[in-house]
XYZ file of N, CA and C in Angstrom:
726
model
N 77.890 -43.376 -44.617
C 76.769 -43.268 -43.683
C 76.355 -44.663 -43.237
N 75.564 -44.691 -42.157
C 75.088 -45.977 -41.621
C 74.162 -46.656 -42.608
N 73.872 -47.942 -42.379
C 72.915 -48.694 -43.187
C 71.536 -48.075 -42.946
N 70.635 -48.210 -43.916
C 69.286 -47.648 -43.792
C 68.623 -48.217 -42.538
N 67.854 -47.359 -41.844
C 67.095 -47.770 -40.681
C 65.799 -48.374 -41.157
N 65.213 -49.189 -40.328
C 63.975 -49.938 -40.720
C 62.814 -48.964 -40.929
N 62.126 -49.059 -42.060
C 61.064 -48.113 -42.417
C 59.821 -48.375 -41.595
N 59.708 -49.555 -40.926
C 58.482 -49.843 -40.153
C 58.423 -48.996 -38.902
N 59.483 -48.334 -38.490
C 59.463 -47.562 -37.273
C 58.733 -46.264 -37.513
N 58.308 -45.645 -36.420
C 57.508 -44.447 -36.553
C 58.415 -43.265 -36.956
N 57.898 -42.246 -37.665
C 58.703 -41.123 -38.148
C 59.525 -40.446 -37.084
N 58.894 -40.301 -35.855
C 59.635 -39.627 -34.797
C 60.852 -40.482 -34.403
N 60.717 -41.773 -34.321
C 61.820 -42.665 -33.937
C 62.909 -42.582 -35.033
N 62.495 -42.582 -36.295
C 63.444 -42.481 -37.416
C 64.219 -41.198 -37.320
N 63.524 -40.104 -37.041
C 64.228 -38.817 -36.929
C 65.246 -38.828 -35.832
N 64.862 -39.382 -34.680
C 65.795 -39.451 -33.551
C 67.013 -40.338 -33.872
N 66.748 -41.418 -34.584
C 67.902 -42.291 -34.981
C 68.805 -41.536 -35.948
N 68.240 -40.772 -36.826
C 69.040 -40.037 -37.818
C 69.845 -38.966 -37.073
N 69.242 -38.269 -36.084
C 69.952 -37.332 -35.297
C 71.151 -37.977 -34.610
N 70.892 -39.112 -33.998
C 71.967 -39.810 -33.259
C 73.097 -40.205 -34.227
N 72.737 -40.697 -35.419
C 73.764 -41.141 -36.368
C 74.623 -39.994 -36.860
N 73.957 -38.897 -37.261
C 74.716 -37.743 -37.736
C 75.439 -37.076 -36.598
N 74.853 -37.000 -35.432
C 75.499 -36.415 -34.262
C 76.744 -37.163 -33.878
N 76.704 -38.487 -33.908
C 77.857 -39.293 -33.596
C 78.981 -38.971 -34.561
N 78.664 -38.848 -35.836
C 79.721 -38.600 -36.854
C 80.364 -37.196 -36.641
N 79.518 -36.249 -36.226
C 80.071 -34.901 -35.918
C 80.927 -34.922 -34.730
N 80.460 -35.585 -33.631
C 81.257 -35.611 -32.389
C 82.525 -36.413 -32.551
N 82.496 -37.431 -33.449
C 83.651 -38.274 -33.681
C 84.671 -37.618 -34.645
N 84.248 -36.467 -35.218
C 85.166 -35.780 -36.151
C 85.112 -36.310 -37.559
N 84.164 -37.216 -37.798
C 84.037 -37.725 -39.194
C 83.389 -36.691 -40.116
N 82.640 -35.791 -39.505
C 82.116 -34.638 -40.212
C 82.733 -33.403 -39.474
N 83.556 -32.691 -40.209
C 84.348 -31.611 -39.612
C 83.565 -30.253 -39.602
N 83.868 -29.390 -38.650
C 83.292 -28.060 -38.662
C 83.555 -27.364 -39.975
N 82.473 -26.761 -40.507
C 82.574 -26.118 -41.824
C 82.282 -27.019 -43.019
N 82.196 -28.337 -42.772
C 81.879 -29.259 -43.846
C 80.371 -29.212 -44.112
N 80.039 -29.306 -45.394
C 78.612 -29.286 -45.824
C 78.046 -30.691 -45.705
N 76.828 -30.764 -45.108
C 76.152 -32.054 -45.023
C 75.684 -32.501 -46.418
N 75.470 -33.771 -46.647
C 74.936 -34.188 -47.928
C 73.553 -33.549 -48.111
N 73.065 -33.545 -49.339
C 71.751 -32.959 -49.657
C 70.650 -33.808 -48.967
N 69.465 -33.209 -48.874
C 68.303 -33.925 -48.316
C 68.078 -35.223 -49.096
N 68.216 -35.137 -50.404
C 67.945 -36.329 -51.256
C 68.965 -37.429 -50.975
N 70.224 -37.007 -50.733
C 71.266 -37.989 -50.465
C 71.048 -38.678 -49.123
N 70.667 -37.877 -48.120
C 70.405 -38.425 -46.772
C 69.179 -39.364 -46.847
N 68.137 -38.954 -47.569
C 66.929 -39.788 -47.728
C 67.270 -41.122 -48.310
N 68.135 -41.136 -49.339
C 68.497 -42.396 -50.016
C 69.394 -43.240 -49.097
N 70.318 -42.593 -48.371
C 71.243 -43.369 -47.545
C 70.576 -44.033 -46.392
N 69.570 -43.338 -45.800
C 68.891 -43.853 -44.607
C 67.508 -44.372 -44.851
N 67.057 -44.334 -46.095
C 65.756 -44.852 -46.514
C 64.632 -44.213 -45.659
N 64.667 -42.857 -45.568
C 63.670 -42.126 -44.817
C 63.023 -41.067 -45.683
N 61.940 -40.479 -45.211
C 61.226 -39.443 -45.954
C 61.918 -38.094 -45.821
N 61.486 -37.162 -46.641
C 62.019 -35.758 -46.543
C 61.587 -35.174 -45.182
N 60.366 -35.505 -44.725
C 59.914 -34.964 -43.431
C 60.835 -35.400 -42.333
N 61.238 -36.681 -42.302
C 62.132 -37.227 -41.280
C 63.498 -36.478 -41.361
N 64.014 -36.294 -42.552
C 65.282 -35.570 -42.680
C 65.244 -34.149 -42.134
N 64.144 -33.463 -42.454
C 64.023 -32.088 -42.082
C 63.840 -31.980 -40.531
N 63.114 -32.919 -39.956
C 62.939 -32.926 -38.479
C 64.324 -33.188 -37.828
N 65.094 -34.094 -38.404
C 66.409 -34.411 -37.851
C 67.365 -33.204 -37.921
N 67.328 -32.564 -39.058
C 68.148 -31.365 -39.279
C 67.779 -30.259 -38.282
N 66.446 -30.097 -38.098
C 65.992 -29.067 -37.133
C 66.517 -29.363 -35.700
N 66.519 -30.657 -35.320
C 66.997 -31.040 -34.011
C 68.541 -30.815 -33.913
N 69.253 -31.078 -34.968
C 70.697 -30.877 -34.972
C 71.011 -29.382 -34.890
N 70.180 -28.559 -35.525
C 70.343 -27.134 -35.432
C 70.070 -26.684 -33.975
N 69.021 -27.190 -33.391
C 68.701 -26.810 -32.019
C 69.743 -27.230 -31.031
N 70.497 -28.316 -31.350
C 71.607 -28.761 -30.511
C 72.859 -28.018 -30.770
N 72.876 -27.132 -31.760
C 74.075 -26.348 -32.042
C 75.121 -27.115 -32.823
N 74.710 -28.219 -33.450
C 75.662 -29.045 -34.217
C 75.813 -28.572 -35.657
N 74.753 -28.041 -36.233
C 74.814 -27.581 -37.618
C 74.059 -26.289 -37.739
N 74.234 -25.614 -38.896
C 73.484 -24.433 -39.223
C 73.093 -24.535 -40.709
N 71.916 -24.058 -41.054
C 71.455 -24.066 -42.403
C 71.547 -22.637 -42.981
N 72.236 -22.540 -44.089
C 72.364 -21.262 -44.823
C 71.428 -21.337 -46.011
N 70.375 -20.526 -45.959
C 69.368 -20.620 -47.019
C 69.926 -20.457 -48.414
N 69.566 -21.401 -49.232
C 70.001 -21.345 -50.640
C 71.381 -21.948 -50.848
N 72.052 -22.348 -49.768
C 73.416 -22.874 -49.872
C 73.505 -24.324 -49.402
N 72.993 -24.518 -48.182
C 73.038 -25.869 -47.606
C 73.193 -25.879 -46.101
N 73.412 -27.034 -45.510
C 73.549 -27.169 -44.060
C 74.983 -27.501 -43.782
N 75.598 -26.786 -42.823
C 77.023 -26.953 -42.508
C 77.245 -27.322 -41.053
N 78.271 -28.145 -40.807
C 78.636 -28.548 -39.460
C 79.263 -27.401 -38.726
N 78.762 -27.198 -37.507
C 79.349 -26.168 -36.635
C 80.411 -26.740 -35.704
N 80.163 -27.923 -35.174
C 81.087 -28.557 -34.252
C 80.353 -29.496 -33.321
N 81.047 -30.111 -32.372
C 80.413 -31.146 -31.513
C 79.354 -30.558 -30.634
N 79.442 -29.296 -30.178
C 78.412 -28.690 -29.374
C 78.198 -29.341 -28.024
N 77.413 -28.735 -27.219
C 77.084 -29.200 -25.869
C 75.587 -29.484 -25.666
N 74.822 -29.448 -26.774
C 73.399 -29.700 -26.671
C 72.711 -28.358 -26.364
N 71.353 -28.324 -26.489
C 70.641 -27.097 -26.253
C 70.634 -26.701 -24.803
N 70.681 -25.396 -24.547
C 70.671 -24.929 -23.174
C 69.309 -25.059 -22.555
N 68.311 -25.060 -23.426
C 66.917 -25.139 -22.937
C 66.234 -26.341 -23.472
N 65.541 -27.096 -22.625
C 64.722 -28.191 -23.085
C 63.738 -28.521 -21.993
N 62.617 -29.148 -22.412
C 61.594 -29.628 -21.495
C 61.593 -31.136 -21.575
N 61.893 -31.855 -20.536
C 61.990 -33.224 -20.514
C 60.608 -33.883 -20.450
N 60.444 -35.164 -20.849
C 59.155 -35.859 -20.733
C 58.619 -35.835 -19.280
N 59.524 -35.885 -18.319
C 59.067 -35.878 -16.922
C 58.360 -34.532 -16.533
N 58.660 -33.507 -17.293
C 58.015 -32.201 -17.028
C 56.663 -32.059 -17.650
N 56.116 -33.167 -18.196
C 54.766 -33.193 -18.716
C 53.941 -34.215 -17.923
N 54.297 -34.512 -16.718
C 53.660 -35.588 -16.016
C 52.309 -35.207 -15.362
N 51.985 -33.946 -15.213
C 50.777 -33.529 -14.560
C 50.055 -32.478 -15.430
N 48.755 -32.288 -15.135
C 47.977 -31.221 -15.850
C 48.611 -29.885 -15.650
N 49.128 -29.621 -14.473
C 49.766 -28.282 -14.196
C 50.944 -28.145 -15.118
N 51.738 -29.196 -15.327
C 52.892 -29.108 -16.209
C 52.440 -28.759 -17.633
N 51.377 -29.389 -18.092
C 50.875 -29.203 -19.454
C 50.360 -27.728 -19.539
N 49.672 -27.244 -18.547
C 49.193 -25.853 -18.586
C 50.378 -24.902 -18.620
N 51.430 -25.165 -17.892
C 52.646 -24.289 -17.937
C 53.246 -24.208 -19.306
N 53.284 -25.330 -20.000
C 53.882 -25.357 -21.329
C 52.969 -24.632 -22.298
N 51.659 -24.751 -22.143
C 50.717 -24.028 -23.000
C 50.891 -22.505 -22.791
N 51.155 -22.062 -21.560
C 51.383 -20.647 -21.359
C 52.637 -20.188 -22.128
N 53.695 -21.012 -22.128
C 54.868 -20.674 -22.896
C 54.557 -20.640 -24.367
N 53.762 -21.605 -24.855
C 53.438 -21.662 -26.259
C 52.634 -20.427 -26.706
N 51.713 -19.983 -25.822
C 50.915 -18.839 -26.187
C 51.799 -17.660 -26.508
N 52.817 -17.400 -25.702
C 53.745 -16.310 -25.931
C 54.563 -16.523 -27.200
N 55.089 -17.680 -27.388
C 55.965 -18.060 -28.503
C 55.199 -18.073 -29.824
N 54.105 -18.837 -29.889
C 53.452 -19.186 -31.136
C 52.486 -18.065 -31.587
N 52.058 -17.274 -30.680
C 51.208 -16.090 -31.063
C 52.019 -15.138 -31.941
N 53.249 -14.856 -31.505
C 54.093 -13.957 -32.320
C 54.547 -14.656 -33.585
N 54.855 -15.986 -33.488
C 55.253 -16.742 -34.645
C 54.155 -16.670 -35.752
N 52.914 -16.806 -35.338
C 51.843 -16.728 -36.341
C 51.790 -15.383 -37.006
N 51.997 -14.297 -36.257
C 51.966 -12.971 -36.806
C 53.129 -12.826 -37.807
N 54.319 -13.248 -37.433
C 55.471 -13.120 -38.348
C 55.251 -14.014 -39.609
N 54.755 -15.199 -39.399
C 54.500 -16.133 -40.487
C 53.587 -15.542 -41.542
N 52.556 -14.790 -41.049
C 51.590 -14.188 -41.978
C 52.281 -13.127 -42.849
N 53.283 -12.489 -42.333
C 53.975 -11.435 -43.051
C 55.068 -11.956 -43.975
N 55.631 -13.112 -43.634
C 56.820 -13.619 -44.314
C 56.631 -14.920 -45.076
N 55.497 -15.586 -44.940
C 55.312 -16.876 -45.579
C 55.488 -16.847 -47.044
N 56.015 -17.932 -47.579
C 56.123 -18.120 -49.041
C 55.002 -19.024 -49.507
N 54.862 -19.237 -50.793
C 53.903 -20.182 -51.292
C 54.287 -21.584 -50.864
N 55.572 -21.857 -50.793
C 56.026 -23.192 -50.338
C 55.629 -23.412 -48.873
N 55.729 -22.341 -48.060
C 55.328 -22.467 -46.661
C 53.824 -22.761 -46.597
N 53.037 -22.087 -47.366
C 51.591 -22.267 -47.363
C 51.243 -23.729 -47.794
N 51.944 -24.233 -48.744
C 51.696 -25.580 -49.216
C 52.039 -26.597 -48.113
N 53.155 -26.350 -47.425
C 53.528 -27.254 -46.322
C 52.459 -27.172 -45.172
N 51.989 -25.998 -44.866
C 50.993 -25.838 -43.862
C 49.700 -26.573 -44.246
N 49.317 -26.449 -45.500
C 48.087 -27.099 -45.999
C 48.240 -28.618 -45.928
N 49.378 -29.154 -46.284
C 49.624 -30.615 -46.207
C 49.496 -31.105 -44.737
N 50.122 -30.370 -43.875
C 50.040 -30.750 -42.433
C 48.647 -30.687 -41.925
N 47.933 -29.651 -42.252
C 46.559 -29.485 -41.796
C 45.617 -30.557 -42.369
N 45.848 -30.894 -43.650
C 45.038 -31.974 -44.270
C 45.328 -33.303 -43.596
N 46.600 -33.495 -43.176
C 46.945 -34.720 -42.483
C 46.246 -34.809 -41.173
N 46.146 -33.700 -40.433
C 45.401 -33.624 -39.164
C 43.970 -34.035 -39.346
N 43.341 -33.416 -40.366
C 41.934 -33.617 -40.653
C 41.692 -35.101 -41.001
N 42.529 -35.665 -41.820
C 42.367 -37.040 -42.277
C 42.510 -38.010 -41.063
N 43.500 -37.737 -40.185
C 43.696 -38.590 -39.033
C 42.496 -38.518 -38.099
N 41.949 -37.323 -37.884
C 40.809 -37.117 -36.983
C 39.613 -37.872 -37.512
N 39.316 -37.701 -38.815
C 38.105 -38.277 -39.403
C 38.219 -39.831 -39.450
N 39.471 -40.328 -39.493
C 39.682 -41.776 -39.475
C 39.792 -42.364 -38.122
N 39.675 -41.486 -37.098
C 39.802 -41.974 -35.745
C 41.206 -42.361 -35.358
N 42.208 -41.819 -36.041
C 43.591 -42.137 -35.762
C 44.315 -41.047 -35.005
N 45.553 -41.395 -34.543
C 46.322 -40.447 -33.773
C 46.724 -39.286 -34.684
N 46.395 -38.059 -34.261
C 46.740 -36.863 -35.116
C 47.795 -36.020 -34.480
N 48.448 -36.497 -33.411
C 49.435 -35.694 -32.701
C 50.600 -35.283 -33.583
N 51.190 -36.228 -34.307
C 52.341 -35.923 -35.183
C 52.028 -34.850 -36.204
N 50.870 -34.990 -36.879
C 50.419 -34.042 -37.910
C 50.119 -32.735 -37.286
N 49.560 -32.737 -36.110
C 49.268 -31.456 -35.398
C 50.537 -30.717 -35.055
N 51.501 -31.421 -34.535
C 52.815 -30.789 -34.265
C 53.483 -30.272 -35.529
N 53.346 -31.030 -36.627
C 53.947 -30.610 -37.874
C 53.326 -29.294 -38.364
N 52.036 -29.134 -38.159
C 51.358 -27.864 -38.530
C 51.960 -26.714 -37.741
N 52.154 -26.883 -36.448
C 52.689 -25.796 -35.636
C 54.180 -25.543 -35.983
N 54.943 -26.634 -36.276
C 56.323 -26.491 -36.699
C 56.425 -25.742 -38.030
N 55.527 -25.998 -38.969
C 55.548 -25.296 -40.247
C 55.273 -23.830 -40.086
N 54.466 -23.477 -39.114
C 54.200 -21.996 -38.852
C 55.494 -21.398 -38.378
N 56.211 -22.093 -37.473
C 57.485 -21.578 -36.962
C 58.496 -21.383 -38.130
N 58.516 -22.340 -39.032
C 59.380 -22.252 -40.209
C 59.001 -21.075 -41.097
N 57.715 -20.821 -41.187
C 57.251 -19.739 -42.062
C 57.636 -18.331 -41.565
N 58.124 -18.247 -40.278
C 58.576 -16.954 -39.815
C 59.845 -16.512 -40.506
N 60.537 -17.501 -41.148
C 61.891 -17.248 -41.737
C 62.907 -16.855 -40.695
N 62.567 -17.135 -39.438
C 63.535 -16.901 -38.314
C 63.803 -18.287 -37.745
N 65.012 -18.767 -37.950
C 65.343 -20.158 -37.638
C 65.216 -20.424 -36.131
N 65.317 -19.395 -35.282
C 65.217 -19.624 -33.829
C 63.833 -20.148 -33.440
N 62.776 -19.691 -34.093
C 61.438 -20.190 -33.791
C 61.363 -21.678 -34.129
N 61.841 -22.085 -35.264
C 61.760 -23.464 -35.702
C 62.617 -24.349 -34.828
N 63.796 -23.800 -34.516
C 64.721 -24.584 -33.678
C 64.143 -24.876 -32.272
N 63.520 -23.842 -31.676
C 62.933 -24.038 -30.344
C 61.763 -24.980 -30.426
N 60.916 -24.869 -31.461
C 59.799 -25.784 -31.594
C 60.317 -27.231 -31.805
N 61.362 -27.400 -32.593
C 61.908 -28.743 -32.875
C 62.516 -29.306 -31.562
N 63.110 -28.455 -30.724
C 63.654 -28.910 -29.505
C 62.540 -29.372 -28.534
N 61.416 -28.689 -28.511
C 60.300 -29.063 -27.680
C 59.686 -30.380 -28.119
N 59.520 -30.528 -29.467
C 59.002 -31.783 -30.014
C 57.489 -31.968 -29.867
N 57.020 -33.071 -30.391
C 55.582 -33.383 -30.437
C 54.976 -33.515 -29.078
N 55.813 -33.706 -28.019
C 55.238 -33.846 -26.686
C 54.521 -32.570 -26.226
N 54.723 -31.441 -26.859
C 54.039 -30.208 -26.462
C 52.550 -30.221 -26.855
N 52.138 -31.156 -27.740
C 50.704 -31.268 -28.069
C 50.050 -31.924 -26.846
N 49.142 -31.222 -26.172
C 48.648 -31.747 -24.841
C 48.100 -33.103 -24.863
N 47.346 -33.486 -25.934
C 46.730 -34.833 -25.878
C 47.773 -35.953 -26.098
N 48.987 -35.555 -26.427
C 50.032 -36.559 -26.572
C 50.273 -37.316 -25.280
N 49.936 -36.664 -24.123
C 50.257 -37.295 -22.838
C 49.046 -37.453 -21.967
N 48.125 -36.474 -21.969
C 47.113 -36.473 -20.930
C 45.670 -36.595 -21.478
N 45.485 -36.910 -22.713
C 44.091 -37.056 -23.212
C 43.483 -38.273 -22.577
N 42.308 -38.152 -21.989
C 41.698 -39.255 -21.296
C 41.404 -40.391 -22.293
N 41.848 -41.591 -21.917
C 41.650 -42.768 -22.824
C 40.176 -43.106 -22.890
N 39.404 -42.710 -21.873
C 37.973 -43.085 -21.846
C 37.057 -42.021 -22.482
N 37.678 -41.057 -23.131
C 36.854 -40.001 -23.825
C 35.863 -40.650 -24.759
N 34.575 -40.344 -24.650
C 33.594 -40.935 -25.587
C 33.938 -40.574 -27.008
N 33.769 -41.518 -27.910
C 34.154 -41.301 -29.285
C 33.497 -40.098 -29.908
N 32.207 -39.908 -29.763
C 31.503 -38.781 -30.366
C 31.951 -37.438 -29.770
N 32.128 -37.464 -28.481
C 32.584 -36.229 -27.808
C 33.990 -35.847 -28.240
N 34.843 -36.836 -28.325
C 36.263 -36.545 -28.733
C 36.300 -36.080 -30.179
N 35.489 -36.686 -31.052
C 35.484 -36.255 -32.444
C 34.975 -34.828 -32.587
N 33.964 -34.479 -31.816
C 33.401 -33.096 -31.807
C 34.482 -32.123 -31.365
N 35.226 -32.492 -30.328
C 36.293 -31.646 -29.803
C 37.365 -31.428 -30.876
N 37.826 -32.564 -31.507
C 38.873 -32.500 -32.540
C 38.442 -31.689 -33.720
N 37.164 -31.746 -34.041
C 36.699 -30.929 -35.170
C 36.738 -29.430 -34.798
N 36.493 -29.101 -33.533
C 36.616 -27.688 -33.102
C 38.077 -27.280 -33.192
N 38.974 -28.147 -32.763
C 40.400 -27.861 -32.872
C 40.787 -27.588 -34.326
N 40.283 -28.448 -35.187
C 40.616 -28.275 -36.637
C 40.033 -26.994 -37.218
N 38.880 -26.572 -36.695
C 38.300 -25.265 -37.165
C 39.249 -24.135 -36.710
N 39.785 -24.230 -35.484
C 40.715 -23.236 -35.070
C 42.010 -23.222 -35.904
N 42.486 -24.423 -36.271
C 43.621 -24.519 -37.170
C 43.361 -23.828 -38.502
N 42.151 -24.052 -39.010
C 41.782 -23.451 -40.294
C 41.777 -21.935 -40.216
N 41.338 -21.375 -39.052
C 41.345 -19.937 -38.894
C 42.752 -19.383 -38.895
N 43.676 -20.113 -38.244
C 45.051 -19.737 -38.230
C 45.607 -19.739 -39.666
N 45.335 -20.808 -40.361
C 45.832 -20.938 -41.726
C 45.293 -19.817 -42.633
N 44.029 -19.571 -42.531
C 43.364 -18.513 -43.347
C 44.023 -17.152 -43.106
N 44.276 -16.837 -41.848
C 44.893 -15.527 -41.541
C 46.309 -15.459 -42.082
N 47.067 -16.523 -41.946
C 48.426 -16.549 -42.490
C 48.380 -16.419 -44.034
N 47.485 -17.194 -44.683
C 47.356 -17.109 -46.109
C 46.962 -15.709 -46.578
N 46.119 -15.019 -45.806
C 45.681 -13.654 -46.129
C 46.682 -12.579 -45.720
N 47.761 -13.020 -45.106
C 48.786 -12.074 -44.594
C 48.219 -11.050 -43.625
N 47.300 -11.479 -42.830
C 46.711 -10.666 -41.783
C 47.337 -10.972 -40.427
N 48.360 -10.159 -40.065
C 49.156 -10.478 -38.926
C 48.301 -10.486 -37.580
N 47.458 -9.437 -37.457
C 46.686 -9.366 -36.212
C 45.708 -10.503 -36.089
N 45.057 -10.885 -37.179
C 44.111 -12.035 -37.162
C 44.858 -13.324 -36.900
N 46.073 -13.440 -37.430
C 46.840 -14.638 -37.206
C 47.232 -14.768 -35.717
N 47.671 -13.663 -35.160
C 48.016 -13.678 -33.739
C 46.790 -14.008 -32.894
N 45.644 -13.395 -33.239
C 44.420 -13.601 -32.465
C 43.955 -15.081 -32.573
N 44.025 -15.632 -33.781
C 43.590 -17.024 -33.995
C 44.462 -17.996 -33.219
N 45.751 -17.757 -33.252
C 46.682 -18.657 -32.502
C 46.468 -18.497 -30.979
N 46.306 -17.316 -30.517
C 46.096 -17.090 -29.068
C 44.784 -17.773 -28.632
N 43.746 -17.664 -29.445
C 42.455 -18.311 -29.108
C 42.613 -19.805 -29.126
N 43.327 -20.351 -30.081
C 43.516 -21.812 -30.236
C 44.230 -22.343 -28.963
N 45.320 -21.736 -28.597
C 46.108 -22.249 -27.490
C 45.437 -21.931 -26.146
N 44.764 -20.793 -26.062
C 44.082 -20.466 -24.824
C 42.898 -21.420 -24.564
N 42.226 -21.823 -25.614
C 41.139 -22.803 -25.477
C 41.679 -24.098 -24.925
N 42.831 -24.490 -25.439
C 43.430 -25.725 -24.931
C 43.832 -25.616 -23.492
N 44.373 -24.468 -23.135
C 44.747 -24.221 -21.745
C 43.528 -24.270 -20.804
N 42.431 -23.637 -21.236
C 41.270 -23.573 -20.393
C 40.654 -24.986 -20.221
N 40.693 -25.789 -21.269
C 40.203 -27.194 -21.119
C 41.008 -27.943 -20.079
N 42.300 -27.727 -20.066
C 43.131 -28.377 -19.028
C 42.858 -27.846 -17.644
N 42.662 -26.544 -17.546
C 42.345 -25.919 -16.253
C 41.041 -26.482 -15.701
N 40.025 -26.673 -16.542
C 38.753 -27.264 -16.104
C 38.991 -28.719 -15.636
N 39.810 -29.459 -16.362
C 40.097 -30.859 -15.999
C 40.804 -30.882 -14.659
N 41.714 -29.921 -14.467
C 42.429 -29.843 -13.213
C 41.487 -29.576 -12.036
N 40.577 -28.634 -12.275
C 39.584 -28.271 -11.208
C 38.706 -29.441 -10.859
N 38.288 -30.229 -11.853
C 37.471 -31.398 -11.632
C 38.193 -32.477 -10.863
N 39.526 -32.559 -11.112
C 40.358 -33.587 -10.459
C 40.707 -33.210 -9.048
N 40.544 -31.938 -8.684
C 40.965 -31.448 -7.329
C 40.036 -31.961 -6.251
């Protein structure tokens, strides 16, 4: 494997570099179809990255059709692949209308994912959701960027469906689907922004509680409310800008 990448880089950059490194080896035939990838621990040691980075990279490789994960067995090479048939490029997030369109897609996708996650989640899924949610809360209260942790929370819900297609699609979309990753006003007053983010976190808690309680209808309702609120905020911003 390649030499370890620099740990000072952001987790998202590390994951993309890991995807590129493993993807190159697959496309070059150094990793053959049917061959099992090294364990998470081996990849972590070889590239000096965290387990979260490895899992994000594997999710992206799955979405690209390069590998498949067989639960309880490992991750195997499928072949060089042609990349995902569906993706949303950064350029498609350039306007408020673009962001609203993606939120409409997410409402359909993630509302059902929350329902399935409530029925199928494991204790490990719940622990991963709690860690992601705690990271969002900590970032918000410290006045730091919470986009990566927010996306991780939504990705963990997709994983808790036990249907790899949900997780693969979410991984393909990436953290750019979190609206404030691109269009949050830089001049937002600190107190107002903090109040808004605390409301968002309360919505996250409602989703988590419903999934933990295995209440599918409440989970769907909580996710729909969360994403619809975000969409309406963007619609109001669009109307003010008109």
